[in-house]
mmCIF file of C-alpha atoms in Angstrom:
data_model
loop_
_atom_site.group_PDB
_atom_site.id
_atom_site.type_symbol
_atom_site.label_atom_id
_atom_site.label_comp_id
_atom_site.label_asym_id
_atom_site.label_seq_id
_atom_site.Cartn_x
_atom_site.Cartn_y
_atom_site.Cartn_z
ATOM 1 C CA UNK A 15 -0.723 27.726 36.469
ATOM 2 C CA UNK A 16 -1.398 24.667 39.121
ATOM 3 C CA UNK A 17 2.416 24.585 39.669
ATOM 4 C CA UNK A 18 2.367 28.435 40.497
ATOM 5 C CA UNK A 19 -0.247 28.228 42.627
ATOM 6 C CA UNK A 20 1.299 25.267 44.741
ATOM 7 C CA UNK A 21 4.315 27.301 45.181
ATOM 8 C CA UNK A 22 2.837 30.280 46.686
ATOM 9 C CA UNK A 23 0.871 28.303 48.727
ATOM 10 C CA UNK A 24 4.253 27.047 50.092
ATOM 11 C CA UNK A 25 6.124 30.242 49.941
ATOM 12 C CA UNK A 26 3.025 31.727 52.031
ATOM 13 C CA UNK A 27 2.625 28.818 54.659
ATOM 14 C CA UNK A 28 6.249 29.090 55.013
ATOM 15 C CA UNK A 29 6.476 32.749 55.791
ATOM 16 C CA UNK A 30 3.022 32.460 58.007
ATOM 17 C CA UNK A 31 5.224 29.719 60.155
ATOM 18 C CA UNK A 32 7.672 32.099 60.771
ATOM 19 C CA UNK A 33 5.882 34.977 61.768
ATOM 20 C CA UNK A 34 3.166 33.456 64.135
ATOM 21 C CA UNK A 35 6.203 31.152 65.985
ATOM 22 C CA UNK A 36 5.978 31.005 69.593
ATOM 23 C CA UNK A 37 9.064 29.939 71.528
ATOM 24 C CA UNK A 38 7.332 27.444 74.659
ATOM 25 C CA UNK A 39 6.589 28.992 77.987
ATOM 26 C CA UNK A 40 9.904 29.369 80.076
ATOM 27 C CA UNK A 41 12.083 29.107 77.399
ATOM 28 C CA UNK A 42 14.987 32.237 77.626
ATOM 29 C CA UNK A 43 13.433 35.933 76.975
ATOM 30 C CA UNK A 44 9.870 34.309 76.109
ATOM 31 C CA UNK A 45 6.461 34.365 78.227
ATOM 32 C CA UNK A 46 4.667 32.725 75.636
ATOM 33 C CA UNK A 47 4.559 36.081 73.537
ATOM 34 C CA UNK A 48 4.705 36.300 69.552
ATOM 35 C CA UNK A 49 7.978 37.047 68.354
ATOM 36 C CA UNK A 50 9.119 39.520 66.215
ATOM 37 C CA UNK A 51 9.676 38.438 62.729
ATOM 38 C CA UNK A 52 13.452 39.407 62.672
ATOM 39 C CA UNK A 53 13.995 38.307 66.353
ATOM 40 C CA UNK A 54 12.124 34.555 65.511
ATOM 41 C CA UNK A 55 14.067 34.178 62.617
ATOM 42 C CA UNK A 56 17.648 34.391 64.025
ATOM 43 C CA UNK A 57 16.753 32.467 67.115
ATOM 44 C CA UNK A 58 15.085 29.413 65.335
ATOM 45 C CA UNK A 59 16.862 29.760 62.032
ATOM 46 C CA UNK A 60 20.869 30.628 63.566
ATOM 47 C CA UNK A 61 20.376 34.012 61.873
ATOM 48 C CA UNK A 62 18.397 36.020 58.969
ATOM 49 C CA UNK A 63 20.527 34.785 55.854
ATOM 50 C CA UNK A 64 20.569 31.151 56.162
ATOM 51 C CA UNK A 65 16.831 31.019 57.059
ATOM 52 C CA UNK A 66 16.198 32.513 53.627
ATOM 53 C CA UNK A 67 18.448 30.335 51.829
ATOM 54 C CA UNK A 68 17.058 27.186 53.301
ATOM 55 C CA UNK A 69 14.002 28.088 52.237
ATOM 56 C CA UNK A 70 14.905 29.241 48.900
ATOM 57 C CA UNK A 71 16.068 25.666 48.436
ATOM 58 C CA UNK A 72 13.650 23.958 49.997
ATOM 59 C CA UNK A 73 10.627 26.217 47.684
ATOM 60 C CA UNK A 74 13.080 25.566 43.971
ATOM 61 C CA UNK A 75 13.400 21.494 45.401
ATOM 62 C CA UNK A 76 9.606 21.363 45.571
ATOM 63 C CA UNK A 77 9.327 23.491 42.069
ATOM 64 C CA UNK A 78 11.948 20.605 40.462
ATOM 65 C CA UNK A 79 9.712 17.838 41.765
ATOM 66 C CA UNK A 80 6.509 19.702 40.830
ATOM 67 C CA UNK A 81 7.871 20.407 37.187
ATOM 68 C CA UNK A 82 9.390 15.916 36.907
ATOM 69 C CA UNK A 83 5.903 15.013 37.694
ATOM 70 C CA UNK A 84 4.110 17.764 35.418
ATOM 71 C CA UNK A 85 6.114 16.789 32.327
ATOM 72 C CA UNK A 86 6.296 12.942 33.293
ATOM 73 C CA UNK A 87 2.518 13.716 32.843
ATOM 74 C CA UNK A 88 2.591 15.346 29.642
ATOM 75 C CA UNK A 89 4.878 12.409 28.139
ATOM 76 C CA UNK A 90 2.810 9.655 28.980
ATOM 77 C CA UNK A 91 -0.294 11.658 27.650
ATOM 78 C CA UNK A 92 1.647 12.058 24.200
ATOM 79 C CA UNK A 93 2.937 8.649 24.080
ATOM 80 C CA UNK A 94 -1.061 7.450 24.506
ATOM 81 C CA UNK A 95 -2.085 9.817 22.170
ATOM 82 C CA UNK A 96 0.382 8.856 19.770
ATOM 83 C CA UNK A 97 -0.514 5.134 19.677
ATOM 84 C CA UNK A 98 -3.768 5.879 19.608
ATOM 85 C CA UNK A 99 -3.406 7.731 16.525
ATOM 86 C CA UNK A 100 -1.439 4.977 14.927
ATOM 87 C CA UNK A 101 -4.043 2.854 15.588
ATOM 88 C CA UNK A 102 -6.673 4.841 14.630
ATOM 89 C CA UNK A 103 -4.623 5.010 11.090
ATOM 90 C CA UNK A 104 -3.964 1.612 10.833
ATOM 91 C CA UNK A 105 -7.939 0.781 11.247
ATOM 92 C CA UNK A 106 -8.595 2.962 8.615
ATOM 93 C CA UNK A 107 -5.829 1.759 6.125
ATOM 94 C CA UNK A 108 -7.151 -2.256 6.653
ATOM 95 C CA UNK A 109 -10.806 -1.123 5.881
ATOM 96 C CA UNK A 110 -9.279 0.686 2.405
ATOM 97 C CA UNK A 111 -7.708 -2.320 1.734
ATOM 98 C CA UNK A 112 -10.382 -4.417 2.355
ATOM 99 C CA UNK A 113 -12.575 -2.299 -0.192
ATOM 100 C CA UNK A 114 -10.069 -2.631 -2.766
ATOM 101 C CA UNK A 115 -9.382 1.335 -2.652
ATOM 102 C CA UNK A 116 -5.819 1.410 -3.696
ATOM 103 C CA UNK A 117 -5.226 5.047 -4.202
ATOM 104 C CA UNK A 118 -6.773 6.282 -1.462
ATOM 105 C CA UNK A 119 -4.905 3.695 0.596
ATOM 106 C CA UNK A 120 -1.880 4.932 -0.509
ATOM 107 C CA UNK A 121 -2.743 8.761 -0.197
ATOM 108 C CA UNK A 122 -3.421 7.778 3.445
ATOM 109 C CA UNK A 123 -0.344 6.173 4.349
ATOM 110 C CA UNK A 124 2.154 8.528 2.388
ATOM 111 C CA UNK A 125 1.238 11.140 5.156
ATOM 112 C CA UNK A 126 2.886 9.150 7.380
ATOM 113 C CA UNK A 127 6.139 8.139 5.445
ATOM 114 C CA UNK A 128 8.495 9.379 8.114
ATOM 115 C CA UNK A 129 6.737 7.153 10.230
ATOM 116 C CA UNK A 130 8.899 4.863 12.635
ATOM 117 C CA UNK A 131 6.191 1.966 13.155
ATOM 118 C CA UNK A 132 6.706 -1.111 11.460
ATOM 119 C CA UNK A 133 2.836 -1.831 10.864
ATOM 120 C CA UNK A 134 2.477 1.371 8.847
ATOM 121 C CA UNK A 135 5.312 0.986 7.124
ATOM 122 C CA UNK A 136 4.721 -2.125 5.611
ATOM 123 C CA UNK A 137 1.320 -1.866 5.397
ATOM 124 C CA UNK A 138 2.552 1.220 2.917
ATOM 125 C CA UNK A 139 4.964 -0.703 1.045
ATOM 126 C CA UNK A 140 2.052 -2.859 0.283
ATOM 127 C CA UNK A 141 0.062 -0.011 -1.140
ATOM 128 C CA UNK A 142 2.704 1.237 -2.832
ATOM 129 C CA UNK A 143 3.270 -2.192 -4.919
ATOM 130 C CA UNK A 144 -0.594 -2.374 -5.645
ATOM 131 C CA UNK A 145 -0.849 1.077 -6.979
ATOM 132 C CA UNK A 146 2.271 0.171 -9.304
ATOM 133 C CA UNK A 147 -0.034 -2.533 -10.425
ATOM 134 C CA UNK A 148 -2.508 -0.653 -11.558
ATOM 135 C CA UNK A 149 -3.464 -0.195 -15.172
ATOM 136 C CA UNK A 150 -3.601 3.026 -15.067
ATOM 137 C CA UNK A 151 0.045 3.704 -13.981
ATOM 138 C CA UNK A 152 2.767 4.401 -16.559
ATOM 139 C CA UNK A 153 5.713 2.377 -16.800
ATOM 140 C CA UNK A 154 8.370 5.250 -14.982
ATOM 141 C CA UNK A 155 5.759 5.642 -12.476
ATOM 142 C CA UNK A 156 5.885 1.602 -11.531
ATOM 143 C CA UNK A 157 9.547 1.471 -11.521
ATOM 144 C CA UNK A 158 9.898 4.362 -8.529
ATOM 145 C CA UNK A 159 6.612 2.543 -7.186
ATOM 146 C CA UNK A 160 8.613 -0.228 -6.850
ATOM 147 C CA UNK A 161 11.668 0.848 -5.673
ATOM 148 C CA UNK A 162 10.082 2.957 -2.999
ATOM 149 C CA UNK A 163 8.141 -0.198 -1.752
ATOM 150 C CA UNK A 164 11.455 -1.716 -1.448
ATOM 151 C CA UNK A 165 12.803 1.219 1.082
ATOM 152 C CA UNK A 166 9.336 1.354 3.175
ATOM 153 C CA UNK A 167 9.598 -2.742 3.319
ATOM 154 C CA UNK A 168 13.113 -2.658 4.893
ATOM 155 C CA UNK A 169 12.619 0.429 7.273
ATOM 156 C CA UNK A 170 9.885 -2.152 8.222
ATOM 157 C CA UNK A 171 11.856 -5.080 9.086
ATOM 158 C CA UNK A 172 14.854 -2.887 10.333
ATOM 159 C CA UNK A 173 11.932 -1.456 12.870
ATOM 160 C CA UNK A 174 10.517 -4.676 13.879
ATOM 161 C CA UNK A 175 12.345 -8.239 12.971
ATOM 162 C CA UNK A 176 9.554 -9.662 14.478
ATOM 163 C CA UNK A 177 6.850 -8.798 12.214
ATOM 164 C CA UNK A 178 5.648 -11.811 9.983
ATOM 165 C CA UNK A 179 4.486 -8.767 7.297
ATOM 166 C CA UNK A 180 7.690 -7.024 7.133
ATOM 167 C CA UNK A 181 9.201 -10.155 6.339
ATOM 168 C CA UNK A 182 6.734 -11.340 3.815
ATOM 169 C CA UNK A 183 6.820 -7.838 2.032
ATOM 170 C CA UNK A 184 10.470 -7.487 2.035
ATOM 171 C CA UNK A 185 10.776 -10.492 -0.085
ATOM 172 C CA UNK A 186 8.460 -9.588 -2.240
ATOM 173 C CA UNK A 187 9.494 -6.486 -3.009
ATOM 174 C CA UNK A 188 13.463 -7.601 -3.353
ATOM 175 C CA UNK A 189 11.673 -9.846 -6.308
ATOM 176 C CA UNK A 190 9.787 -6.962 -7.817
ATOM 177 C CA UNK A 191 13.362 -4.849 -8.211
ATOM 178 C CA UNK A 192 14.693 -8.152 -10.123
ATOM 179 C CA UNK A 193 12.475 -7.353 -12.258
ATOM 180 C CA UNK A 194 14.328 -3.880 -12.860
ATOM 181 C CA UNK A 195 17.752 -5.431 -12.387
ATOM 182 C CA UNK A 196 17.770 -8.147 -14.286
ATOM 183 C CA UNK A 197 18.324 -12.168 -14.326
ATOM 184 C CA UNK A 198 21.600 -12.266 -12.264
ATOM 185 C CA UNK A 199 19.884 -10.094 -9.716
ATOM 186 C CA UNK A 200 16.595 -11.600 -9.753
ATOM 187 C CA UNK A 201 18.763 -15.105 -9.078
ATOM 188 C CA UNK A 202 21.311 -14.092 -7.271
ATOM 189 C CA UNK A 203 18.689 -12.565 -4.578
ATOM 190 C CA UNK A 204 16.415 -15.990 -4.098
ATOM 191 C CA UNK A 205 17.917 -17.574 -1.572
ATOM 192 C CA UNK A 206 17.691 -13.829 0.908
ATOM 193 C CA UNK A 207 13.798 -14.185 -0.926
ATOM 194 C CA UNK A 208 13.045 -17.755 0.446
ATOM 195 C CA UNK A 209 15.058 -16.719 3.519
ATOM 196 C CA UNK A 210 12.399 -14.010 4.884
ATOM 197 C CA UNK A 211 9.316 -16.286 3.310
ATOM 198 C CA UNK A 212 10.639 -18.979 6.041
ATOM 199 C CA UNK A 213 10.816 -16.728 8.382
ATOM 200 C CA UNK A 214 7.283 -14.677 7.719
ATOM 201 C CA UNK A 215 5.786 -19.162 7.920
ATOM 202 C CA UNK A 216 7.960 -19.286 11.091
ATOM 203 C CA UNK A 217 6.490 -16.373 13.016
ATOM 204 C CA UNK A 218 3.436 -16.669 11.747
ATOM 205 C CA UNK A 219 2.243 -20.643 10.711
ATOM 206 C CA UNK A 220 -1.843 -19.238 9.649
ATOM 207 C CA UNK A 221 -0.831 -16.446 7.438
ATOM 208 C CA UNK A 222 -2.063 -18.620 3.701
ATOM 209 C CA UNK A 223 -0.180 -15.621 1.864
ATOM 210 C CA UNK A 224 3.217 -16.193 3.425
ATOM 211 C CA UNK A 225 2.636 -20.441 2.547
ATOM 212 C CA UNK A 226 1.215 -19.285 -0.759
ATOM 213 C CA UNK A 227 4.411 -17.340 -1.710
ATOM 214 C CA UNK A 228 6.705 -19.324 -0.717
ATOM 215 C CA UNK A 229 5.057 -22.106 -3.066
ATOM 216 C CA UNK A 230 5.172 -19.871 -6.264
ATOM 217 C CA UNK A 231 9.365 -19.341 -4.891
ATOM 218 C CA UNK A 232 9.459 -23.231 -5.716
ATOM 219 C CA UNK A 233 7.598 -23.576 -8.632
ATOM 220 C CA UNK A 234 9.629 -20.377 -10.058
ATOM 221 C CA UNK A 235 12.294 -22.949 -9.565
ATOM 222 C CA UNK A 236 10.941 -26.096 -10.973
ATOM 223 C CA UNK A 237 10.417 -24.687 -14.303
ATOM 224 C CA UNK A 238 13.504 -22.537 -14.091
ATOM 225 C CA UNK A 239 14.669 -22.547 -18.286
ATOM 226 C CA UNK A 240 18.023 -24.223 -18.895
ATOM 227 C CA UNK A 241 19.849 -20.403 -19.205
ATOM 228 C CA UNK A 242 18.509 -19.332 -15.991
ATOM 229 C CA UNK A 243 20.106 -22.422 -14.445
ATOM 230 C CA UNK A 244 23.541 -22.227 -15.933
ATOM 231 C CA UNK A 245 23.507 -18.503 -14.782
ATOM 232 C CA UNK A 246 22.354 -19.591 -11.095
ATOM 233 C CA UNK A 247 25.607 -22.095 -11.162
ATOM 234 C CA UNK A 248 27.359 -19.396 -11.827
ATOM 235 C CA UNK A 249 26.283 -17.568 -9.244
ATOM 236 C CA UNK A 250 25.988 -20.341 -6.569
ATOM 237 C CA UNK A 251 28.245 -23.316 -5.557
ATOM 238 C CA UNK A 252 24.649 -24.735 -4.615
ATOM 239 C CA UNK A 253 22.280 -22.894 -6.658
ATOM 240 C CA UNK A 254 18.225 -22.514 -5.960
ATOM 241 C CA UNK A 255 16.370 -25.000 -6.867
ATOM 242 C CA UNK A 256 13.007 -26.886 -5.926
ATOM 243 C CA UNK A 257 10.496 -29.303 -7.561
ATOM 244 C CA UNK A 258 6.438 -29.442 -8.107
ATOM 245 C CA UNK A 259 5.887 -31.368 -5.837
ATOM 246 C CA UNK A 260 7.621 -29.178 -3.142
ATOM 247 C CA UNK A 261 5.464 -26.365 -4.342
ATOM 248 C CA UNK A 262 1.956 -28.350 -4.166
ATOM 249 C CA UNK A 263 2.885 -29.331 -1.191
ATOM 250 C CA UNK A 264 2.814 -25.217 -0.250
ATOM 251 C CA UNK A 265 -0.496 -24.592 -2.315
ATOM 252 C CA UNK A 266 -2.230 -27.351 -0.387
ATOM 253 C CA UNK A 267 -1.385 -26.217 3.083
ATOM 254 C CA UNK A 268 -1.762 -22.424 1.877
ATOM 255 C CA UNK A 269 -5.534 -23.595 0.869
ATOM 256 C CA UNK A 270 -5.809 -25.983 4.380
ATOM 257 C CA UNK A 271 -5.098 -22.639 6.402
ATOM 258 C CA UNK A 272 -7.458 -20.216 4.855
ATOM 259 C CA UNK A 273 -9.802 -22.300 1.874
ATOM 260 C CA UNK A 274 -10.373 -19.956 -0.936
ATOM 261 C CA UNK A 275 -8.132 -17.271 0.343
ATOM 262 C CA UNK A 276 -6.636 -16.187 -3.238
ATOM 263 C CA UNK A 277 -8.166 -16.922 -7.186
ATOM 264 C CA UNK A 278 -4.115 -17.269 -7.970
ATOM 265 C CA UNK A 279 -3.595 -20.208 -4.889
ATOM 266 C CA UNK A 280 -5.977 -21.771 -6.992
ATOM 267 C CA UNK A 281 -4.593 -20.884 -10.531
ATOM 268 C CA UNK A 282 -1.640 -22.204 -9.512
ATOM 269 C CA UNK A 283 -2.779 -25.425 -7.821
ATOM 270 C CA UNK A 284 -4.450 -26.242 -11.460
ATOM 271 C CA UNK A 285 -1.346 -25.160 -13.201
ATOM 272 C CA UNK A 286 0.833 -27.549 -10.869
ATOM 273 C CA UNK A 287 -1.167 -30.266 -11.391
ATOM 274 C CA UNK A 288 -0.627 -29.757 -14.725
ATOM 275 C CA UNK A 289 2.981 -30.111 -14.802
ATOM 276 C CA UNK A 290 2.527 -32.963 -12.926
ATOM 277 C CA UNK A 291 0.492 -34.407 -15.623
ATOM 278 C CA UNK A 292 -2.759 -34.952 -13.445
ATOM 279 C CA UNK A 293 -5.660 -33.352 -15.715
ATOM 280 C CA UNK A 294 -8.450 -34.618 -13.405
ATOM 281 C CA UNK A 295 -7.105 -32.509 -10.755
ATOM 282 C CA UNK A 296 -5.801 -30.078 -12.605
ATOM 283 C CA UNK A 297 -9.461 -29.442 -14.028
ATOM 284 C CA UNK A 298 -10.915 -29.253 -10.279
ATOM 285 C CA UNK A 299 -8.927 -26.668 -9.548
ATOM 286 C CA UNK A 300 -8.683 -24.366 -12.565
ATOM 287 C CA UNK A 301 -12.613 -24.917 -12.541
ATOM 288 C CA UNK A 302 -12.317 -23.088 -9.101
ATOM 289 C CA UNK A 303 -10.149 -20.440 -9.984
ATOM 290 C CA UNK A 304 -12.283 -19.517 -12.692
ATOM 291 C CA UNK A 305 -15.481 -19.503 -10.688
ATOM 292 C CA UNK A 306 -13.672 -17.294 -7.585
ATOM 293 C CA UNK A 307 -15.476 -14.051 -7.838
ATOM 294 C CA UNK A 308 -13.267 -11.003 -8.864
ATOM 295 C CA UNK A 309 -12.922 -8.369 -6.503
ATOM 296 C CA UNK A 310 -9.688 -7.146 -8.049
ATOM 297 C CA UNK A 311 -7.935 -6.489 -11.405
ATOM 298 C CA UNK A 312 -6.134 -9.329 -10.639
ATOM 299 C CA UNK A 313 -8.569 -12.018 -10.056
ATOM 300 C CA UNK A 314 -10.360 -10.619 -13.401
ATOM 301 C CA UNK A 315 -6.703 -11.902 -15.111
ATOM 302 C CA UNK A 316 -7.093 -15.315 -13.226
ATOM 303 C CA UNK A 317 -10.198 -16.281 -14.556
ATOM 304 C CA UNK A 318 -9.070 -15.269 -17.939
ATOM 305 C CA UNK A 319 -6.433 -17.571 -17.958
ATOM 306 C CA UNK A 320 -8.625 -20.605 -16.084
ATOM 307 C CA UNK A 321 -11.130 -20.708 -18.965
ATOM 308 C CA UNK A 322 -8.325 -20.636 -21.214
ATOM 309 C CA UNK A 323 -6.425 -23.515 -19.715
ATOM 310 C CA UNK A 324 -9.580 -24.556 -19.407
ATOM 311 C CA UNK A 325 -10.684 -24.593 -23.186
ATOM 312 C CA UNK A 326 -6.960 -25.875 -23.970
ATOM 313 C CA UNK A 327 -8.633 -29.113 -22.189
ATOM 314 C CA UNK A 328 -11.938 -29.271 -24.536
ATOM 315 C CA UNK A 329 -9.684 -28.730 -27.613
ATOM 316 C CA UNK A 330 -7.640 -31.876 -26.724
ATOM 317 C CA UNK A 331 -10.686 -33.504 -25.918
#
């Protein structure tokens, strides 16, 4: 409506000029007189015709610039509005998370599974793990759980290579489909796993998780059984392998960046120890673990298994 109105305006100042035009005082068949319309028009204008067209052009040039700025407008008003929703999306996803309400977490991002932002779309290949984790969820539901965290983890990374969580959840969603696809798979996909962990530590140095993960990648490897191993030199000229040491080494700094971050970080730091034959230590931690309070199902299955290492100790005692 604003753009019509401008252009009448125009169209009427325009034909107001024309009419009310007063050729100067002296100048040939004028005494300072109005002018006919038709008789002001050829004399200023050449003649009737080209007067119109020039200002037929000049009235659709103003209408083109009118309508650029009008919809330039409107794009950068739906390009706010649409980060602002994303935002607005992403606030309320983190605060499900944070209250440990998986389902509805999920029901909240799958709305948005066309999505083309990298944040959501890991962010819903995380829920979509967690709710295959449930207890509650049958075994065929887990496996397409699983594989569809998979796909919303890569349209992630292939959105953003940049994002430390797109990383992070790629590779741990390429391990959860070994899982489905067997020991050759599971092996024959560790290196591209460690590859993105790296990468998730490189862009991001304080994320404990990343650190944390890429720990359990080596101590997967440390106690790798003998079968695993001649399958991996099959697969590999240099096939994956680590130590426990390298993998303390990860559990330490994971616990250094963010102290009692995760009930397993601290599992696992008692289980290492273990292997490494250091009970004292081994004790300390597990003690810890077992005393983290459980917000989830899984730190309920950490404690568990503390107090039972833990009671494995009093036994030998």
């Amino acid at each position: 409506m604003a753009l019509a109105v401008r252009l009448w305006r125009l169209f009427l100042v325009g034909r107001s000029a024309a009419r009310g035009l007063r050729l100067p005082a002296g100048a040939a068949g004028s005494r300072g007189q109005r002018v006919p319309w038709g008789l002001a028009a050829s004399e200023v204008t050449g003649n009737s015709g080209t007067f119109k067209r020039s200002f037929l052009f000049s009235a659709l040039s103003y209408l083109g610039f009118e309508t650029y700025q009008v919809i330039s407008q409107a794009v950068v008003v739906h390009a706010a509005a649409k980060v602002f929703k994303i935002e607005e999306i992403l606030e309320q996803a983190d605060y499900l998370y944070e209250s440990g309400e998986t389902e509805k977490l999920y029901q909240l991002l799958t709305q948005y599974k066309e999505s083309e932002d990298a944040e959501l779309l890991w962010r819903l290949a995380r829920a979509s793990r967690d709710v295959a984790q449930l207890s509650g969820t049958s075994e065929e539901e887990k496996k397409v759980l699983v594989y569809e965290a998979l796909e919303y983890a890569k349209r992630a990374l292939e959105k953003n290579e940049s994002s430390f969580a797109a990383h992070k959840w790629y590779a741990i969603c390429i391990s959860d489909v070994g899982d489905y696809e067997g020991i050759k798979a599971k092996i024959a996909n560790a290196y591209i796993i460690k590859e993105h962990f790296e990468k998730a530590i490189e862009l991001n140095p304080k994320d404990a998780t990343s650190i944390h993960l890429m720990g359990i990648w080596c101590y997967t490897f440390a106690e790798m059984p003998w079968y695993q191993r001649r399958i991996a030199k099959v697969l590999f000229a240099t096939p994956p392998s680590s130590t426990y040491e390298e993998a303390l080494g990860y559990f330490h700094r994971a616990e250094q960046v963010d102290p009692n971050f995760y009930s397993k970080n601290l599992l696992l730091l008692g289980k290492t120890y273990l292997k490494l034959h250091n009970r004292k230590l081994a004790a300390f931690w597990l003690t810890k673990a077992k005393d983290h309070p459980a917000h989830t199902e899984e730190d309920k299955q950490v404690q568990t298994e503390a107090a039972q290492l833990l009671t494995g100790f009093s036994d030998k005692n």
